[in-house]
Amino acid sequence: MKRLCVFTNSFSLLKFSLLMCSLTDPSWFWRIKNSEDNDEGLRSDCGFVLLIIEEPIEDNFYNEITNFRLSARKYEFPLVMIFATEEINKNPYLLPNMTFMFIIISGICEDILGGLNEEYSQLNDSLNFINYVCGLEPVCDVDLTGPSWKTSLKQGIYSRRPQIFFGPFNSNLKDHEQLPYVHQVATKDTHLSHGMVFLMLHFRWTWIGLVIPDDDQGIQFLSDMREEMQRNGICLAFVNVIPESMHIYMTRAKIYDKQIMTSTARVVIIYGEMNSTLEVSFRRWGYLGARRLWITTSQWDVVTNKKDFTLDFFHGTVTFAHHKGEIAKFRNFMQTMNTDKYPVSISDSVLGWNYFNCSISKNSNKMDPFTFVNTLEWTTLHKYDMVLSDEGYNLYNAIYAVAHTYHELILQQVESQKMAESYILFTDCLQMTSLLKTRVFTNPVGELVNMNDRENQCTEYDIFIIWDFPQGFGLKVKIGSYFPCFPQSQQLHISEDLEWATGGTSFPSSVCSVTCTAGFRKIHQKETEDCCFDCVQCPENEVSNETADMEQCVRCPDDKYANLQQTHCLQRAVSFLAYEDPVGMALACMALSFSAITILVLVIFVKHKDTPIVKANNRILSYILLISLIFCFLCSLLFIGQPYQATCILQQTMFGVFFTMAISTVLAKTITVVMAFKLITPGRKMRGIMITAAPKLVIFICTLIQLVICGIWLVTSPPFIDRDIQSEHGKTIIVCNKGSVIAFHFVLGYLGSLALGSFIVAFLARNLPDRFNEAKFLTFSMLVFYSVWITFLPVYHSTRGKIMVAVEVFSILASSAGLLGCIFVQKCYIILFSPDSNFLQN
């Protein structure tokens, strides 16, 4: 990890002796144009002319031709020019026996150009100097311009000699028909939007602000970012499109200020050029106290490149810079540079890049030598971080591209024997620009530079974070890299021990809505971005685990249930109406007790079968009824205990068949009573046959019908084992599902119809004259039976799980006990306790 530290130190003095070049020298001429717009951007750039001569230049050549104030912000570029040309001149394999040199032509000598414009404007107000070209003949030297693209655009329209732009790649300069002589050495930021989005995904930033200039490049960047963000679930909180016109910007400045100050987005992307209204906005927001984490490109490295602009209101600034090889010789060059040969004085004790306070006023007409105060801001950058800025590195490659082109031209002239003159003169600019366009070379750092296609190259990015300190000093740390041509999982590498400006390793958050924790799911708000949502708890028995921001909760399997926090599923406990349960034990005891009582009654009836009360009520039917009741009581035990497929089938069939037998027996008893009193001509043989055979036939037919219903039930939709997970939280209750609810209600309906028939017949026979007429008791028993099962239906359907089973068992026991009690209690009492009443009257 590379670190750049900026420290305060004692001030040292650097002296520049600058001599103003003679404007009347016949070897110089000026290029002029009719200007309708006075674009100050042309004078804010750096411009150089590269040329070669056969003779070595004198040591004081640059001191003699340079006599103007250097712009502090562009001080890096002349040093790169000095270093690269000197490195090339020392290379015996590149331009041997030649001297590679440069001339500063514009931008960095802005005061001189301003003076010229002011002087000549008195002669013609329409004249405006664009640049100044040395030479009496139209030689085809190469211009280097940058970092602003507007200068290269306007100069490229009017100039007819090769020009290399060393600023950031700009789409406005790639029109080869309109700008055939303009080349760009910087690679296009084709994958920049991808890299920024991957960085946001890494830190889970989903609510982002975006600030761009109102130009084609800014709009294209917005389109690329929006597409990448939508693909990865990131939302734009706001988009500030800053107009290029300062007048228009000032009319809207408060709107932009309010938008960024009130937004909840803590991370903001800034894309565009410095020296623009975009930078004005940037500074303005700083003074307003906007605390944001800014993501931008390397040209916005404002801590180490701008002393008067501190970032104490930032969480930090994350910059994407093109990966550049380290120029190992540059530090030694800075320390050993011949200050007599160049108009620069660098002390060995200088440790930082320097910005200078000029002792001469900008409006001063006096052009005498003046002094710069070293505030230790420039060479420290390269003492600790020997990587140039992107523009400086582009300029370094541009110089080598020109040198290789000159070398190729010289070789072509040697082969064609055209070098008869004593000096080298290149006048074919089309040939020069054609060779420049196709240059492919390896620079001294070892990087392959291809001038032919800088738009589609796969460029690696270094990612830096900048922290601020008082007085404008700061710390710049490399925190990762982005490799766009690697597989997606390997493209972004971020340091694990990253520490933010807040002093901790936890990274700042920038989200529209707080992440939904486990146990909750998100619901999108109406008319808002997808990143804005509300968190609601998962529905019952659904969970959302540690994965954040789940839109749908996951339902637990049937054998599991959600814990109270609804974060994970727990195994359900299996439950059923067991004999060990208090309810199950009570019902089982009741069933066995009633069964025993019924058996006891049967024994009493068999033992006293010849008594009038037993004989008078058709003892065979009484035996059948008692046996049916015994099985009715015992079939209730099938409902208790763990259900199996066999028990589920037997539950309903046994219940239906034995209850049908019991009710049909009661019906047979009532028919017997009616027939005994209603049939005419007593003593006839037919009367006896009907009294004995009809009841048995009734029992047989009624039971057969119930068997048919149960058979159809079992064939079409038989009962089966089911698991009830709704009745009790955390438990799976094993129950017998009826299979066909319709068939179950058919069974109950058939029993009800038999009971209703028995009730009606018994009610009609209640007043027939007989000492032991049991019609009244049969009527009351049917009334009890009806009451139990009519009450059963609503209660049964309002309960679930084990309670539902218990209700059914209780209804079976209650109705059976009602039949037993209503019909046989009075008879047993007479047989056992009132034998005197057990006789027949004549």
XYZ file of N, CA, C and O in Angstrom, residues 377-522:
584
model
N 5.078 21.334 -1.049
C 3.855 20.654 -1.445
C 4.007 19.818 -2.711
O 3.069 19.159 -3.088
N 5.147 19.888 -3.371
C 5.196 19.246 -4.683
C 6.099 18.012 -4.693
O 5.654 16.923 -5.015
N 7.333 18.139 -4.309
C 8.227 16.997 -4.426
C 7.976 15.940 -3.372
O 8.407 14.805 -3.537
N 7.292 16.271 -2.283
C 6.937 15.227 -1.317
C 6.023 14.192 -1.955
O 6.112 13.002 -1.673
N 5.160 14.651 -2.835
C 4.269 13.724 -3.522
C 5.070 12.639 -4.220
O 4.709 11.475 -4.198
N 6.166 13.026 -4.842
C 6.960 12.055 -5.582
C 8.082 11.474 -4.718
O 8.752 10.558 -5.131
N 8.288 12.007 -3.553
C 9.247 11.403 -2.628
C 8.651 10.145 -2.020
O 9.317 9.133 -1.852
N 7.356 10.207 -1.695
C 6.702 9.076 -1.040
C 5.811 8.290 -2.003
O 5.612 7.112 -1.845
N 5.255 8.968 -2.978
C 4.409 8.320 -3.963
C 4.930 8.741 -5.326
O 4.572 9.779 -5.847
N 5.774 7.897 -5.909
C 6.495 8.296 -7.108
C 5.652 8.167 -8.367
O 6.165 8.094 -9.465
N 4.344 8.112 -8.236
C 3.449 8.021 -9.376
C 2.967 9.420 -9.742
O 2.471 10.155 -8.895
N 3.112 9.771 -10.993
C 2.627 11.060 -11.457
C 1.106 11.073 -11.485
O 0.448 10.039 -11.386
N 0.563 12.277 -11.652
C -0.870 12.359 -11.896
C -1.173 11.718 -13.236
O -0.271 11.469 -14.049
N -2.458 11.441 -13.493
C -2.824 10.838 -14.776
C -2.386 11.713 -15.944
O -1.863 11.221 -16.949
N -2.616 13.027 -15.801
C -2.226 13.926 -16.892
C -0.706 13.960 -17.075
O -0.209 13.989 -18.201
N 0.038 13.967 -15.945
C 1.486 13.964 -16.049
C 2.012 12.703 -16.698
O 2.952 12.745 -17.516
N 1.419 11.568 -16.367
C 1.851 10.300 -16.968
C 1.466 10.247 -18.447
O 2.213 9.721 -19.274
N 0.293 10.794 -18.775
C -0.094 10.868 -20.189
C 0.878 11.736 -20.984
O 1.232 11.408 -22.119
N 1.280 12.845 -20.390
C 2.253 13.713 -21.040
C 3.575 12.978 -21.261
O 4.204 13.096 -22.316
N 3.987 12.202 -20.277
C 5.219 11.401 -20.389
C 5.117 10.435 -21.573
O 6.049 10.316 -22.383
N 3.980 9.752 -21.714
C 3.800 8.837 -22.843
C 3.703 9.584 -24.167
O 4.190 9.104 -25.200
N 3.077 10.759 -24.146
C 2.966 11.542 -25.374
C 4.344 11.952 -25.884
O 4.614 11.932 -27.094
N 5.239 12.339 -24.983
C 6.602 12.731 -25.384
C 7.312 11.559 -26.049
O 7.958 11.712 -27.099
N 7.153 10.380 -25.458
C 7.798 9.210 -26.046
C 7.145 8.811 -27.364
O 7.819 8.310 -28.281
N 5.839 9.023 -27.501
C 5.186 8.731 -28.776
C 5.742 9.614 -29.881
O 5.998 9.150 -31.006
N 5.955 10.888 -29.574
C 6.531 11.809 -30.555
C 7.967 11.423 -30.878
O 8.399 11.431 -32.047
N 8.728 11.053 -29.842
C 10.122 10.665 -30.066
C 10.210 9.436 -30.968
O 11.040 9.394 -31.895
N 9.374 8.451 -30.740
C 9.385 7.254 -31.592
C 8.933 7.595 -33.007
O 9.436 7.000 -33.982
N 8.005 8.538 -33.128
C 7.569 8.940 -34.470
C 8.693 9.651 -35.220
O 8.938 9.380 -36.410
N 9.363 10.569 -34.545
C 10.508 11.236 -35.173
C 11.567 10.208 -35.574
O 12.182 10.290 -36.660
N 11.798 9.263 -34.710
C 12.802 8.236 -34.992
C 12.426 7.464 -36.260
O 13.292 7.189 -37.105
N 11.124 7.111 -36.382
C 10.669 6.382 -37.569
C 10.803 7.243 -38.821
O 11.207 6.752 -39.896
N 10.484 8.535 -38.732
C 10.617 9.424 -39.888
C 12.068 9.544 -40.339
O 12.353 9.569 -41.548
N 12.965 9.645 -39.382
C 14.394 9.750 -39.723
C 14.858 8.485 -40.433
O 15.586 8.542 -41.436
N 14.405 7.315 -39.929
C 14.781 6.062 -40.576
C 14.245 6.012 -42.006
O 14.931 5.546 -42.925
N 13.022 6.494 -42.211
C 12.462 6.503 -43.563
C 13.237 7.441 -44.478
O 13.460 7.136 -45.648
N 13.670 8.597 -43.936
C 14.437 9.531 -44.756
C 15.814 8.973 -45.087
O 16.330 9.193 -46.188
N 16.414 8.258 -44.144
C 17.718 7.653 -44.409
C 17.601 6.611 -45.503
O 18.440 6.531 -46.420
N 16.542 5.800 -45.423
C 16.352 4.759 -46.432
C 16.079 5.357 -47.813
O 16.490 4.817 -48.830
N 15.367 6.486 -47.845
C 15.056 7.104 -49.141
C 16.093 8.143 -49.556
O 15.921 8.812 -50.571
N 17.150 8.329 -48.732
C 18.253 9.242 -49.021
C 17.759 10.661 -49.247
O 18.110 11.337 -50.200
N 16.896 11.101 -48.357
C 16.377 12.462 -48.448
C 17.015 13.399 -47.428
O 16.584 14.534 -47.282
N 17.987 12.949 -46.692
C 18.566 13.793 -45.658
C 19.824 14.464 -46.174
O 20.923 14.291 -45.659
N 19.695 15.228 -47.224
C 20.852 15.926 -47.780
C 21.102 17.237 -47.075
O 22.222 17.746 -47.062
N 20.038 17.802 -46.494
C 20.202 19.076 -45.825
C 20.992 18.883 -44.537
O 21.086 17.813 -43.973
N 21.496 19.981 -44.051
C 22.280 19.931 -42.815
C 21.391 19.932 -41.592
O 21.874 19.751 -40.494
N 20.133 20.199 -41.787
C 19.218 20.171 -40.646
C 17.975 19.389 -41.054
O 17.664 19.230 -42.231
N 17.288 18.899 -40.046
C 16.115 18.061 -40.276
C 14.885 18.947 -40.333
O 14.665 19.769 -39.460
N 14.089 18.745 -41.367
C 12.872 19.528 -41.516
C 11.752 18.606 -41.981
O 11.853 17.972 -43.025
N 10.696 18.514 -41.137
C 9.540 17.687 -41.494
C 8.386 18.619 -41.856
O 7.953 19.431 -41.045
N 7.943 18.514 -43.097
C 6.866 19.388 -43.562
C 5.596 18.634 -43.920
O 4.558 19.253 -44.142
N 5.665 17.309 -44.010
C 4.498 16.502 -44.362
C 3.741 16.131 -43.086
O 4.025 15.124 -42.443
N 2.775 16.970 -42.732
C 2.034 16.732 -41.487
C 1.118 15.519 -41.579
O 0.829 14.872 -40.575
N 0.632 15.222 -42.785
C -0.215 14.042 -42.929
C 0.566 12.770 -42.653
O 0.070 11.834 -42.022
N 1.816 12.742 -43.135
C 2.653 11.587 -42.848
C 2.958 11.494 -41.356
O 2.918 10.412 -40.767
N 3.215 12.652 -40.761
C 3.507 12.678 -39.323
C 2.315 12.185 -38.505
O 2.448 11.342 -37.616
N 1.128 12.694 -38.823
C -0.043 12.301 -38.025
C -0.415 10.847 -38.269
O -0.934 10.167 -37.376
N -0.144 10.344 -39.491
C -0.417 8.936 -39.777
C 0.486 8.023 -38.960
O 0.051 7.001 -38.411
N 1.759 8.406 -38.846
C 2.693 7.611 -38.042
C 2.352 7.697 -36.558
O 2.468 6.709 -35.829
N 1.949 8.874 -36.118
C 1.565 9.019 -34.708
C 0.379 8.123 -34.360
O 0.332 7.498 -33.303
N -0.572 8.066 -35.262
C -1.797 7.306 -34.997
C -1.515 5.816 -34.841
O -2.198 5.123 -34.073
N -0.512 5.320 -35.536
C -0.228 3.881 -35.510
C 0.947 3.523 -34.605
O 1.429 2.391 -34.643
N 1.419 4.478 -33.793
C 2.581 4.187 -32.942
C 2.227 3.139 -31.875
O 1.234 3.263 -31.159
N 3.063 2.132 -31.785
C 2.988 1.137 -30.714
C 4.400 0.982 -30.162
O 5.323 0.629 -30.905
N 4.563 1.261 -28.883
C 5.898 1.206 -28.288
C 5.771 0.840 -26.812
O 4.692 0.884 -26.218
N 6.897 0.508 -26.247
C 6.970 0.200 -24.813
C 7.745 1.320 -24.140
O 8.907 1.585 -24.491
N 7.114 1.993 -23.195
C 7.785 3.109 -22.520
C 8.804 2.574 -21.511
O 8.839 1.365 -21.215
N 9.655 3.426 -20.973
C 10.692 2.960 -20.041
C 10.156 2.270 -18.790
O 10.882 1.516 -18.139
N 8.901 2.504 -18.449
C 8.314 1.841 -17.289
C 7.994 0.384 -17.596
O 7.850 -0.441 -16.691
N 7.904 0.043 -18.902
C 7.566 -1.315 -19.293
C 6.133 -1.476 -19.750
O 5.694 -2.595 -20.033
N 5.385 -0.373 -19.850
C 3.993 -0.438 -20.273
C 3.902 -0.307 -21.786
O 4.553 0.537 -22.397
N 3.070 -1.164 -22.396
C 2.850 -1.096 -23.828
C 1.848 0.020 -24.129
O 0.755 0.034 -23.591
N 2.232 0.950 -24.978
C 1.392 2.080 -25.346
C 1.017 1.929 -26.809
O 1.882 1.865 -27.680
N -0.296 1.860 -27.062
C -0.808 1.720 -28.421
C -1.625 2.963 -28.746
O -2.719 3.149 -28.223
N -1.085 3.818 -29.605
C -1.758 5.067 -29.952
C -2.919 4.854 -30.911
O -3.729 5.752 -31.117
N -3.051 3.667 -31.461
C -4.057 3.425 -32.490
C -5.465 3.323 -31.926
O -6.419 3.786 -32.539
N -5.609 2.726 -30.762
C -6.957 2.489 -30.236
C -6.947 2.705 -28.729
O -6.873 1.757 -27.952
N -7.065 3.953 -28.322
C -7.058 4.272 -26.889
C -8.473 4.241 -26.317
O -8.675 4.430 -25.137
N -9.463 4.001 -27.191
C -10.853 4.065 -26.755
C -11.344 2.736 -26.199
O -12.203 2.704 -25.327
N -10.810 1.641 -26.702
C -11.340 0.322 -26.334
C -10.355 -0.518 -25.544
O -10.499 -1.735 -25.481
N -9.367 0.116 -24.972
C -8.388 -0.645 -24.215
C -8.884 -0.921 -22.797
O -9.637 -0.132 -22.223
N -8.447 -2.043 -22.281
C -8.874 -2.487 -20.942
C -7.877 -1.952 -19.920
O -6.757 -2.439 -19.822
N -8.288 -0.934 -19.194
C -7.369 -0.222 -18.307
C -7.592 -0.611 -16.853
O -8.727 -0.640 -16.377
N -6.520 -0.891 -16.189
C -6.582 -1.197 -14.755
C -6.627 0.108 -13.959
O -5.978 1.099 -14.318
N -7.411 0.107 -12.878
C -7.548 1.292 -12.036
C -6.965 1.012 -10.651
O -7.116 -0.090 -10.101
N -6.309 2.032 -10.112
C -5.952 2.039 -8.697
C -6.989 2.880 -7.948
O -7.409 3.932 -8.437
N -7.389 2.409 -6.774
C -8.400 3.103 -5.981
C -7.722 3.680 -4.741
O -7.076 2.945 -3.980
N -7.861 4.984 -4.563
C -7.238 5.684 -3.440
C -8.320 6.299 -2.562
O -9.420 6.630 -3.031
N -7.989 6.470 -1.307
C -8.827 7.259 -0.412
C -7.975 8.365 0.178
O -6.794 8.152 0.483
N -8.564 9.527 0.315
C -7.838 10.706 0.780
C -8.478 11.188 2.069
O -9.689 11.364 2.145
N -7.630 11.363 3.085
C -8.094 11.948 4.342
C -7.499 13.337 4.492
O -6.447 13.647 3.932
N -8.166 14.141 5.255
C -7.718 15.517 5.416
C -7.119 15.740 6.792
O -7.438 15.070 7.764
N -6.213 16.701 6.845
C -5.612 17.195 8.070
C -5.709 18.722 8.068
O -6.017 19.314 7.032
N -5.475 19.349 9.175
C -5.542 20.823 9.192
C -4.556 21.457 8.215
O -3.563 20.852 7.817
N -4.855 22.671 7.860
C -4.017 23.495 6.995
C -3.899 22.923 5.580
O -2.938 23.198 4.880
N -4.857 22.121 5.165
C -4.857 21.664 3.792
C -3.994 20.463 3.507
O -3.877 20.051 2.356
N -3.356 19.890 4.502
C -2.536 18.714 4.266
C -3.362 17.457 4.472
O -4.367 17.467 5.173
N -2.924 16.384 3.853
C -3.740 15.189 3.916
C -2.943 13.930 3.716
O -1.728 13.949 3.492
N -3.656 12.830 3.777
C -3.061 11.517 3.625
C -3.795 10.790 2.517
O -5.024 10.753 2.493
N -3.039 10.226 1.603
C -3.607 9.513 0.466
C -3.123 8.075 0.513
O -1.921 7.823 0.585
N -4.087 7.153 0.502
C -3.756 5.740 0.669
C -4.401 4.932 -0.439
O -5.580 5.129 -0.759
N -3.642 4.027 -1.005
C -4.201 3.092 -1.976
C -4.947 1.999 -1.226
O -4.379 1.303 -0.393
N -6.244 1.852 -1.512
C -7.063 0.884 -0.784
C -7.463 -0.306 -1.639
O -8.045 -1.263 -1.127
N -7.155 -0.263 -2.930
C -7.555 -1.403 -3.746
C -7.290 -1.158 -5.209
O -6.692 -0.156 -5.615
N -7.752 -2.100 -6.019
C -7.570 -2.036 -7.463
C -8.804 -2.592 -8.143
O -9.578 -3.350 -7.543
N -8.963 -2.201 -9.403
C -10.072 -2.706 -10.203
C -9.517 -3.179 -11.535
O -8.851 -2.429 -12.250
N -9.765 -4.457 -11.856
C -9.266 -5.074 -13.075
C -10.466 -5.444 -13.953
O -11.057 -6.516 -13.780
N -10.873 -4.588 -14.879
C -12.120 -4.822 -15.634
C -12.082 -6.035 -16.537
O -13.143 -6.547 -16.902
N -10.878 -6.511 -16.926
C -10.802 -7.636 -17.854
C -10.677 -8.979 -17.142
O -10.573 -10.012 -17.800
N -10.666 -8.982 -15.819
C -10.626 -10.229 -15.067
C -12.042 -10.801 -14.962
O -13.025 -10.110 -15.235
N -12.165 -12.066 -14.571
C -13.514 -12.590 -14.254
C -14.185 -11.733 -13.196
O -13.514 -11.130 -12.349
N -15.504 -11.676 -13.242
C -16.244 -10.728 -12.407
C -15.931 -10.882 -10.923
O -15.826 -9.888 -10.208
N -15.734 -12.103 -10.460
C -15.457 -12.314 -9.038
C -14.072 -11.846 -8.635
O -13.775 -11.727 -7.444
N -13.202 -11.578 -9.615
C -11.828 -11.181 -9.313
C -11.523 -9.756 -9.749
O -10.377 -9.327 -9.699
N -12.536 -9.011 -10.163
C -12.271 -7.683 -10.717
C -11.922 -6.658 -9.647
O -11.044 -5.823 -9.856
N -12.582 -6.700 -8.505
C -12.383 -5.682 -7.471
C -11.616 -6.276 -6.308
O -11.981 -7.325 -5.771
N -10.545 -5.597 -5.927
C -9.756 -6.000 -4.765
C -9.674 -4.808 -3.816
O -9.164 -3.752 -4.185
N -10.193 -4.983 -2.604
C -10.186 -3.925 -1.591
C -9.415 -4.418 -0.378
O -9.581 -5.565 0.062
N -8.596 -3.537 0.176
C -7.802 -3.892 1.356
C -8.722 -4.235 2.528
O -9.718 -3.564 2.785
N -8.374 -5.291 3.249
C -9.206 -5.738 4.370
C -9.017 -4.879 5.611
O -9.903 -4.820 6.454
N -7.852 -4.235 5.753
C -7.591 -3.427 6.947
C -7.832 -1.942 6.685
O -7.147 -1.069 7.206
N -8.838 -1.660 5.872
C -9.158 -0.274 5.528
C -9.693 0.465 6.751
O -10.557 -0.023 7.468
N -9.181 1.665 6.965
C -9.651 2.505 8.064
C -10.157 3.812 7.492
O -9.487 4.472 6.705
N -11.369 4.205 7.895
C -12.008 5.388 7.325
C -11.658 6.639 8.124
O -11.076 6.578 9.197
N -12.081 7.754 7.565
C -11.775 9.041 8.197
C -12.444 9.177 9.552
O -12.040 9.999 10.364
N -13.475 8.391 9.805
C -14.147 8.446 11.101
C -13.341 7.768 12.187
O -13.709 7.824 13.355
N -12.242 7.102 11.822
C -11.369 6.497 12.808
C -11.623 5.034 13.054
O -10.947 4.413 13.859
N -12.567 4.432 12.364
C -12.880 3.026 12.570
C -12.848 2.260 11.269
O -12.715 2.814 10.190
N -12.966 0.955 11.387
C -12.967 0.097 10.213
C -14.357 -0.084 9.637
O -14.507 -0.613 8.549
N -15.402 0.308 10.370
C -16.760 0.213 9.841
C -16.967 1.321 8.811
O -16.698 2.490 9.075
N -17.410 0.933 7.640
C -17.502 1.889 6.539
C -18.780 2.709 6.645
O -19.774 2.253 7.214
N -18.763 3.923 6.100
C -19.975 4.767 6.124
C -21.117 4.093 5.389
O -20.911 3.273 4.495
N -22.309 4.456 5.777
C -23.503 3.870 5.169
C -24.199 4.910 4.311
O -24.242 6.090 4.648
N -24.739 4.452 3.181
C -25.512 5.332 2.314
C -26.664 4.518 1.737
O -26.540 3.874 0.700
N -27.769 4.528 2.454
C -28.958 3.774 2.038
C -30.176 4.652 2.209
O -30.208 5.538 3.055
N -31.195 4.404 1.406
C -32.451 5.136 1.531
C -33.255 4.627 2.713
O -33.853 5.401 3.443
N -33.260 3.325 2.906
C -33.971 2.707 4.020
C -33.023 1.765 4.738
O -32.165 1.136 4.112
N -33.178 1.709 6.045
C -32.322 0.838 6.844
C -32.570 -0.611 6.447
O -33.713 -1.025 6.203
N -31.519 -1.369 6.376
C -31.624 -2.762 5.964
C -32.569 -3.528 6.877
O -32.504 -3.414 8.096
N -33.451 -4.284 6.262
C -34.375 -5.114 7.035
C -33.596 -6.256 7.680
O -32.885 -7.003 6.997
N -33.733 -6.371 8.977
C -33.016 -7.410 9.700
C -33.720 -8.746 9.528
O -34.802 -8.846 8.943
N -33.091 -9.776 10.072
C -33.678 -11.107 9.992
C -35.027 -11.116 10.708
O -35.195 -10.506 11.759
N -35.962 -11.806 10.116
C -37.308 -11.857 10.658
C -38.251 -10.853 10.022
O -39.438 -10.844 10.330
N -37.715 -9.999 9.141
C -38.538 -8.987 8.469
C -38.334 -9.089 6.962
O -37.334 -9.621 6.481
N -39.277 -8.577 6.228
C -39.164 -8.475 4.783
C -39.509 -7.046 4.376
O -40.135 -6.303 5.135
N -39.043 -6.671 3.181
C -39.241 -5.295 2.761
C -40.455 -5.171 1.845
O -40.743 -6.046 1.027
